[in-house]
PDB file of C-alpha atoms in Angstrom:
ATOM      1  CA  ALA A   1       0.011  -0.085  -0.023  1.00 79.00           C
ATOM      2  CA  GLN A   2       1.066   3.359  -0.614  1.00 87.00           C
ATOM      3  CA  ARG A   3       1.030   5.516   2.613  1.00 92.00           C
ATOM      4  CA  VAL A   4       2.901   8.592   4.102  1.00 95.00           C
ATOM      5  CA  THR A   5       3.300   8.878   7.946  1.00 96.00           C
ATOM      6  CA  GLN A   6       4.144  11.811  10.017  1.00 97.00           C
ATOM      7  CA  PRO A   7       4.274  10.759  13.230  1.00 96.00           C
ATOM      8  CA  GLU A   8       4.247  14.133  15.135  1.00 96.00           C
ATOM      9  CA  LYS A   9       0.973  16.352  14.976  1.00 95.00           C
ATOM     10  CA  LEU A  10       2.696  19.325  16.699  1.00 97.00           C
ATOM     11  CA  LEU A  11       6.525  20.106  17.320  1.00 97.00           C
ATOM     12  CA  SER A  12       7.272  22.886  19.418  1.00 97.00           C
ATOM     13  CA  VAL A  13      10.860  24.108  19.621  1.00 97.00           C
ATOM     14  CA  PHE A  14      12.790  27.470  20.539  1.00 97.00           C
ATOM     15  CA  LYS A  15      14.259  29.911  18.196  1.00 97.00           C
ATOM     16  CA  GLY A  16      17.918  28.860  17.145  1.00 97.00           C
ATOM     17  CA  ALA A  17      17.212  25.063  18.151  1.00 97.00           C
ATOM     18  CA  PRO A  18      17.517  22.345  15.504  1.00 97.00           C
ATOM     19  CA  VAL A  19      14.419  20.983  13.962  1.00 97.00           C
ATOM     20  CA  GLU A  20      13.572  17.531  12.526  1.00 97.00           C
ATOM     21  CA  LEU A  21      10.193  16.906  11.074  1.00 98.00           C
ATOM     22  CA  LYS A  22       9.712  13.131  10.581  1.00 98.00           C
ATOM     23  CA  CYS A  23       8.391  11.356   7.495  1.00 98.00           C
ATOM     24  CA  ASN A  24       8.221   7.712   6.672  1.00 97.00           C
ATOM     25  CA  TYR A  25       6.773   6.113   3.332  1.00 96.00           C
ATOM     26  CA  SER A  26       5.476   2.984   2.230  1.00 94.00           C
ATOM     27  CA  TYR A  27       5.849   2.533  -1.568  1.00 89.00           C
ATOM     28  CA  SER A  28       6.980  -0.510  -3.763  1.00 85.00           C
ATOM     29  CA  GLY A  29       8.222   1.192  -6.557  1.00 81.00           C
ATOM     30  CA  SER A  30      10.915   4.181  -6.838  1.00 81.00           C
ATOM     31  CA  PRO A  31       9.434   6.992  -4.857  1.00 85.00           C
ATOM     32  CA  GLU A  32       9.509  10.702  -5.485  1.00 88.00           C
ATOM     33  CA  LEU A  33       9.183  12.608  -2.209  1.00 92.00           C
ATOM     34  CA  PHE A  34       8.456  16.228  -1.290  1.00 93.00           C
ATOM     35  CA  TRP A  35       7.882  18.470   1.425  1.00 96.00           C
ATOM     36  CA  TYR A  36       5.105  21.007   1.146  1.00 96.00           C
ATOM     37  CA  VAL A  37       4.584  23.828   3.641  1.00 96.00           C
ATOM     38  CA  GLN A  38       1.556  26.073   4.353  1.00 95.00           C
ATOM     39  CA  TYR A  39       2.135  29.297   6.380  1.00 96.00           C
ATOM     40  CA  SER A  40      -0.793  30.947   8.116  1.00 93.00           C
ATOM     41  CA  ARG A  41      -3.396  32.060   5.773  1.00 91.00           C
ATOM     42  CA  GLN A  42      -1.482  31.363   2.774  1.00 93.00           C
ATOM     43  CA  ARG A  43      -2.098  28.359   0.338  1.00 94.00           C
ATOM     44  CA  LEU A  44      -0.008  25.220   0.114  1.00 95.00           C
ATOM     45  CA  GLN A  45       3.173  25.642  -1.612  1.00 94.00           C
ATOM     46  CA  LEU A  46       6.084  23.213  -2.336  1.00 93.00           C
ATOM     47  CA  LEU A  47       9.111  23.485  -0.221  1.00 95.00           C
ATOM     48  CA  LEU A  48      11.412  20.877  -1.450  1.00 92.00           C
ATOM     49  CA  ARG A  49      11.737  17.810  -3.595  1.00 89.00           C
ATOM     50  CA  HIS A  50      14.182  15.000  -3.047  1.00 85.00           C
ATOM     51  CA  ILE A  51      15.411  14.969  -6.651  1.00 79.00           C
ATOM     52  CA  SER A  52      16.613  18.424  -6.261  1.00 80.00           C
ATOM     53  CA  ARG A  53      18.719  17.803  -3.625  1.00 76.00           C
ATOM     54  CA  GLU A  54      18.761  21.722  -2.692  1.00 82.00           C
ATOM     55  CA  SER A  55      18.453  23.660   0.439  1.00 84.00           C
ATOM     56  CA  ILE A  56      15.499  25.861   0.571  1.00 87.00           C
ATOM     57  CA  LYS A  57      15.167  28.486   3.379  1.00 92.00           C
ATOM     58  CA  GLY A  58      17.854  26.332   5.446  1.00 92.00           C
ATOM     59  CA  PHE A  59      15.935  23.248   5.036  1.00 95.00           C
ATOM     60  CA  THR A  60      16.969  19.847   3.602  1.00 94.00           C
ATOM     61  CA  ALA A  61      15.650  16.489   3.410  1.00 94.00           C
ATOM     62  CA  ASP A  62      17.455  13.131   2.456  1.00 88.00           C
ATOM     63  CA  LEU A  63      15.779  10.068   1.056  1.00 91.00           C
ATOM     64  CA  ASN A  64      16.835   7.208   2.823  1.00 91.00           C
ATOM     65  CA  LYS A  65      15.578   4.146   1.055  1.00 89.00           C
ATOM     66  CA  GLY A  66      16.688   1.684   3.627  1.00 91.00           C
ATOM     67  CA  GLU A  67      14.791   3.445   6.310  1.00 92.00           C
ATOM     68  CA  THR A  68      11.850   4.519   3.965  1.00 94.00           C
ATOM     69  CA  SER A  69      12.310   7.896   5.434  1.00 95.00           C
ATOM     70  CA  PHE A  70      12.667  11.555   4.167  1.00 96.00           C
ATOM     71  CA  HIS A  71      12.951  13.393   7.175  1.00 97.00           C
ATOM     72  CA  LEU A  72      12.923  17.388   7.098  1.00 97.00           C
ATOM     73  CA  LYS A  73      15.913  19.133   8.883  1.00 96.00           C
ATOM     74  CA  LYS A  74      17.200  22.519   9.614  1.00 97.00           C
ATOM     75  CA  PRO A  75      20.003  23.317  11.974  1.00 97.00           C
ATOM     76  CA  PHE A  76      18.490  26.539  13.542  1.00 97.00           C
ATOM     77  CA  ALA A  77      14.866  27.229  13.620  1.00 97.00           C
ATOM     78  CA  GLN A  78      13.586  30.874  12.977  1.00 97.00           C
ATOM     79  CA  GLU A  79      10.197  32.281  14.051  1.00 97.00           C
ATOM     80  CA  GLU A  80       9.015  32.654  10.518  1.00 97.00           C
ATOM     81  CA  ASP A  81       9.473  28.793   9.896  1.00 97.00           C
ATOM     82  CA  SER A  82       6.381  28.218  12.004  1.00 98.00           C
ATOM     83  CA  ALA A  83       3.843  26.556   9.611  1.00 97.00           C
ATOM     84  CA  MET A  84       2.059  23.420   8.836  1.00 96.00           C
ATOM     85  CA  TYR A  85       4.534  20.905   7.032  1.00 97.00           C
ATOM     86  CA  TYR A  86       3.134  18.121   4.791  1.00 97.00           C
ATOM     87  CA  CYS A  87       5.166  15.040   3.419  1.00 97.00           C
ATOM     88  CA  ALA A  88       3.977  13.934   0.194  1.00 95.00           C
ATOM     89  CA  LEU A  89       4.879  11.053  -2.189  1.00 92.00           C
ATOM     90  CA  ARG A  90       4.252  11.213  -5.854  1.00 89.00           C
ATOM     91  CA  ALA A  91       2.873   7.706  -6.811  1.00 77.00           C
ATOM     92  CA  GLY A  92       4.521   6.723 -10.068  1.00 67.00           C
ATOM     93  CA  ALA A  93       2.991   7.475 -13.365  1.00 68.00           C
ATOM     94  CA  THR A  94      -0.370   8.357 -11.762  1.00 65.00           C
ATOM     95  CA  ASN A  95       1.003  11.778 -10.975  1.00 77.00           C
ATOM     96  CA  LYS A  96      -1.168  12.074  -7.742  1.00 86.00           C
ATOM     97  CA  LEU A  97       0.251  13.095  -4.476  1.00 91.00           C
ATOM     98  CA  ILE A  98      -0.157  11.005  -1.275  1.00 92.00           C
ATOM     99  CA  PHE A  99      -0.096  13.373   1.754  1.00 94.00           C
ATOM    100  CA  GLY A 100       0.688  12.711   5.369  1.00 95.00           C
ATOM    101  CA  THR A 101      -1.318  14.107   8.021  1.00 94.00           C
ATOM    102  CA  GLY A 102       1.058  17.243   8.498  1.00 95.00           C
ATOM    103  CA  THR A 103       3.116  18.317  11.349  1.00 97.00           C
ATOM    104  CA  LEU A 104       2.567  21.844  12.856  1.00 96.00           C
ATOM    105  CA  LEU A 105       5.945  23.417  13.646  1.00 98.00           C
ATOM    106  CA  ALA A 106       5.729  26.072  16.314  1.00 98.00           C
ATOM    107  CA  VAL A 107       8.878  28.037  16.927  1.00 97.00           C
ATOM    108  CA  GLN A 108       9.020  29.918  20.194  1.00 96.00           C
ATOM    109  CA  PRO A 109      10.872  33.109  20.589  1.00 94.00           C
TER     110      PRO A 109
ATOM    111  CA  GLY B   1       0.838  36.006 -12.925  1.00 57.00           C
ATOM    112  CA  ALA B   2      -2.489  34.897 -11.253  1.00 79.00           C
ATOM    113  CA  GLY B   3      -2.309  31.613  -9.433  1.00 93.00           C
ATOM    114  CA  VAL B   4      -5.003  28.809  -9.213  1.00 97.00           C
ATOM    115  CA  SER B   5      -8.217  30.226  -8.085  1.00 97.00           C
ATOM    116  CA  GLN B   6     -11.107  28.564  -6.391  1.00 98.00           C
ATOM    117  CA  SER B   7     -14.758  29.662  -5.840  1.00 97.00           C
ATOM    118  CA  PRO B   8     -16.618  29.769  -3.731  1.00 97.00           C
ATOM    119  CA  SER B   9     -14.018  30.301  -0.743  1.00 97.00           C
ATOM    120  CA  ASN B  10     -16.870  28.973   1.792  1.00 97.00           C
ATOM    121  CA  LYS B  11     -19.775  27.008   1.244  1.00 97.00           C
ATOM    122  CA  VAL B  12     -22.690  26.063   3.744  1.00 98.00           C
ATOM    123  CA  THR B  13     -25.211  23.670   2.438  1.00 97.00           C
ATOM    124  CA  GLU B  14     -27.835  21.480   3.948  1.00 97.00           C
ATOM    125  CA  LYS B  15     -27.392  17.697   3.796  1.00 97.00           C
ATOM    126  CA  GLY B  16     -28.997  16.368   0.848  1.00 97.00           C
ATOM    127  CA  LYS B  17     -28.379  19.358  -1.499  1.00 98.00           C
ATOM    128  CA  ASP B  18     -25.949  19.340  -4.473  1.00 98.00           C
ATOM    129  CA  VAL B  19     -23.049  21.658  -4.537  1.00 98.00           C
ATOM    130  CA  GLU B  20     -20.499  22.535  -7.393  1.00 98.00           C
ATOM    131  CA  LEU B  21     -17.025  23.781  -6.676  1.00 98.00           C
ATOM    132  CA  ARG B  22     -15.106  25.570  -9.170  1.00 98.00           C
ATOM    133  CA  CYS B  23     -11.228  25.682  -9.921  1.00 97.00           C
ATOM    134  CA  ASP B  24      -9.727  27.893 -12.439  1.00 96.00           C
ATOM    135  CA  PRO B  25      -5.915  26.538 -13.023  1.00 96.00           C
ATOM    136  CA  ILE B  26      -3.094  28.586 -13.915  1.00 94.00           C
ATOM    137  CA  SER B  27      -3.368  29.537 -17.743  1.00 92.00           C
ATOM    138  CA  GLY B  28      -1.422  26.905 -20.040  1.00 90.00           C
ATOM    139  CA  HIS B  29      -1.305  24.181 -17.433  1.00 92.00           C
ATOM    140  CA  THR B  30      -2.501  20.899 -18.900  1.00 91.00           C
ATOM    141  CA  ALA B  31      -2.638  18.919 -15.659  1.00 91.00           C
ATOM    142  CA  LEU B  32      -5.456  19.551 -12.782  1.00 93.00           C
ATOM    143  CA  TYR B  33      -5.808  17.574  -9.695  1.00 94.00           C
ATOM    144  CA  TRP B  34      -8.579  17.888  -6.998  1.00 97.00           C
ATOM    145  CA  TYR B  35      -7.974  17.030  -3.301  1.00 97.00           C
ATOM    146  CA  ARG B  36      -9.866  16.856  -0.100  1.00 97.00           C
ATOM    147  CA  GLN B  37      -8.869  17.507   3.196  1.00 94.00           C
ATOM    148  CA  ARG B  38     -11.062  16.571   6.280  1.00 93.00           C
ATOM    149  CA  LEU B  39     -10.428  17.810   9.544  1.00 88.00           C
ATOM    150  CA  GLY B  40      -7.278  16.429  11.242  1.00 83.00           C
ATOM    151  CA  GLN B  41      -6.449  14.476   8.174  1.00 86.00           C
ATOM    152  CA  GLY B  42      -3.961  14.835   5.445  1.00 87.00           C
ATOM    153  CA  LEU B  43      -4.981  15.733   1.724  1.00 93.00           C
ATOM    154  CA  GLU B  44      -6.813  12.955   0.095  1.00 94.00           C
ATOM    155  CA  PHE B  45      -6.253  12.796  -3.870  1.00 93.00           C
ATOM    156  CA  LEU B  46      -9.714  12.727  -5.790  1.00 96.00           C
ATOM    157  CA  ILE B  47      -9.298  13.064  -9.404  1.00 94.00           C
ATOM    158  CA  TYR B  48      -6.708  13.961 -11.998  1.00 91.00           C
ATOM    159  CA  PHE B  49      -7.295  15.564 -15.460  1.00 91.00           C
ATOM    160  CA  GLN B  50      -4.945  15.855 -18.288  1.00 88.00           C
ATOM    161  CA  GLY B  51      -6.429  18.202 -20.572  1.00 86.00           C
ATOM    162  CA  ASN B  52     -10.048  17.468 -20.457  1.00 85.00           C
ATOM    163  CA  SER B  53      -9.843  13.736 -19.963  1.00 87.00           C
ATOM    164  CA  ALA B  54      -9.501  12.123 -16.475  1.00 84.00           C
ATOM    165  CA  PRO B  55      -7.018   9.206 -16.496  1.00 82.00           C
ATOM    166  CA  ASP B  56      -7.286   8.626 -12.838  1.00 87.00           C
ATOM    167  CA  LYS B  57     -10.689   9.065 -10.892  1.00 89.00           C
ATOM    168  CA  SER B  58      -9.488   6.564  -8.393  1.00 88.00           C
ATOM    169  CA  GLY B  59      -9.850   8.667  -5.303  1.00 92.00           C
ATOM    170  CA  LEU B  60     -13.366   9.767  -5.809  1.00 95.00           C
ATOM    171  CA  PRO B  61     -15.283   8.373  -2.657  1.00 94.00           C
ATOM    172  CA  SER B  62     -18.569   7.547  -4.171  1.00 94.00           C
ATOM    173  CA  ASP B  63     -20.791   8.037  -7.131  1.00 95.00           C
ATOM    174  CA  ARG B  64     -22.174  11.174  -5.703  1.00 97.00           C
ATOM    175  CA  PHE B  65     -18.903  12.724  -6.553  1.00 97.00           C
ATOM    176  CA  SER B  66     -18.179  13.817 -10.250  1.00 96.00           C
ATOM    177  CA  ALA B  67     -15.903  16.234 -11.776  1.00 96.00           C
ATOM    178  CA  GLU B  68     -15.440  17.535 -15.322  1.00 94.00           C
ATOM    179  CA  ARG B  69     -13.026  20.103 -17.045  1.00 94.00           C
ATOM    180  CA  THR B  70     -13.399  22.124 -20.179  1.00 87.00           C
ATOM    181  CA  GLY B  71     -10.703  21.843 -22.541  1.00 80.00           C
ATOM    182  CA  GLU B  72      -7.469  22.928 -20.583  1.00 80.00           C
ATOM    183  CA  SER B  73      -9.211  25.403 -18.376  1.00 91.00           C
ATOM    184  CA  VAL B  74     -12.067  25.537 -15.530  1.00 95.00           C
ATOM    185  CA  SER B  75     -12.997  22.407 -13.731  1.00 96.00           C
ATOM    186  CA  THR B  76     -15.956  21.783 -11.709  1.00 97.00           C
ATOM    187  CA  LEU B  77     -16.534  19.259  -8.782  1.00 97.00           C
ATOM    188  CA  THR B  78     -19.974  18.224  -8.243  1.00 98.00           C
ATOM    189  CA  ILE B  79     -21.274  16.675  -4.888  1.00 98.00           C
ATOM    190  CA  GLN B  80     -24.721  15.343  -5.139  1.00 98.00           C
ATOM    191  CA  ARG B  81     -26.919  14.724  -2.232  1.00 98.00           C
ATOM    192  CA  THR B  82     -24.215  15.888   0.248  1.00 98.00           C
ATOM    193  CA  GLN B  83     -23.729  14.179   3.356  1.00 97.00           C
ATOM    194  CA  GLN B  84     -22.083  15.600   6.739  1.00 96.00           C
ATOM    195  CA  GLU B  85     -18.958  13.559   6.166  1.00 95.00           C
ATOM    196  CA  ASP B  86     -18.412  15.450   3.050  1.00 97.00           C
ATOM    197  CA  SER B  87     -17.656  18.625   4.895  1.00 97.00           C
ATOM    198  CA  ALA B  88     -14.064  19.504   4.330  1.00 97.00           C
ATOM    199  CA  VAL B  89     -11.690  21.937   2.448  1.00 97.00           C
ATOM    200  CA  TYR B  90     -11.409  20.969  -1.252  1.00 98.00           C
ATOM    201  CA  LEU B  91      -8.372  21.689  -2.753  1.00 97.00           C
ATOM    202  CA  CYS B  92      -7.460  22.171  -6.520  1.00 97.00           C
ATOM    203  CA  ALA B  93      -3.880  22.169  -7.955  1.00 95.00           C
ATOM    204  CA  SER B  94      -2.497  22.506 -11.693  1.00 94.00           C
ATOM    205  CA  SER B  95       0.768  21.870 -13.282  1.00 91.00           C
ATOM    206  CA  PRO B  96       2.339  22.498 -16.527  1.00 89.00           C
ATOM    207  CA  GLY B  97       2.269  18.723 -17.291  1.00 79.00           C
ATOM    208  CA  THR B  98       2.799  15.584 -15.672  1.00 70.00           C
ATOM    209  CA  GLY B  99       6.197  14.003 -14.761  1.00 69.00           C
ATOM    210  CA  PHE B 100       8.240  16.117 -12.573  1.00 67.00           C
ATOM    211  CA  TYR B 101       6.309  19.419 -12.568  1.00 79.00           C
ATOM    212  CA  GLU B 102       5.434  21.157  -9.224  1.00 85.00           C
ATOM    213  CA  GLN B 103       1.681  21.286  -8.526  1.00 90.00           C
ATOM    214  CA  TYR B 104       0.405  24.721  -7.574  1.00 93.00           C
ATOM    215  CA  PHE B 105      -2.445  24.726  -5.156  1.00 96.00           C
ATOM    216  CA  GLY B 106      -5.314  27.154  -4.941  1.00 97.00           C
ATOM    217  CA  PRO B 107      -6.704  28.593  -1.939  1.00 96.00           C
ATOM    218  CA  GLY B 108      -9.326  25.792  -1.299  1.00 97.00           C
ATOM    219  CA  THR B 109     -13.022  25.981  -0.876  1.00 98.00           C
ATOM    220  CA  ARG B 110     -14.361  25.160   2.623  1.00 97.00           C
ATOM    221  CA  LEU B 111     -17.407  23.116   2.572  1.00 98.00           C
ATOM    222  CA  THR B 112     -19.645  22.649   5.532  1.00 97.00           C
ATOM    223  CA  VAL B 113     -22.794  20.411   5.197  1.00 97.00           C
ATOM    224  CA  THR B 114     -25.328  21.054   8.054  1.00 96.00           C
TER     225      THR B 114
END
């Protein structure tokens, strides 16, 4: 079955602390994974995708096929990082995205 | 340029009524997707259009749900005989094509069935 699991509904950290948002997936083929972010009163937008291997706003994510994980990391959290983060899996040729339930990141001053 | 737009932004309807939700994709985007987000849950895929054909309808939860798309432009999601469990935010996304293109999301329509 194709599934994305984000075990934490809420992650609260202090400004300047490291952040790791967990994401695990279940997929039999070659996965394509994404992180989407939704800031308050804004629409859902793409943060990064694993094939780009880039850092966006200081965030990185590495695909670990052995652990079937795609955790999102940032070494030093900023208050403006507070948002809802969704991990998503593109399910092969169907092009649809399968989303996790999301993690609310709250960065305290 | 303009992003994906959806209307109405909010809709309250009585159980048993039909509703139509509209999505205007970004001009030139051939692929269009509908998703649903119920309270406390992730986004669920409903249907995917490439042009005006729908090669993947696997996410439509029942035959009360249908969608159509005119050419490579506006799409309408119709829910007949609404039920309370249909209450959710309905999101539309478009992309320039299939494959590795990013999906751009609209602001969503919040549907409340009373």
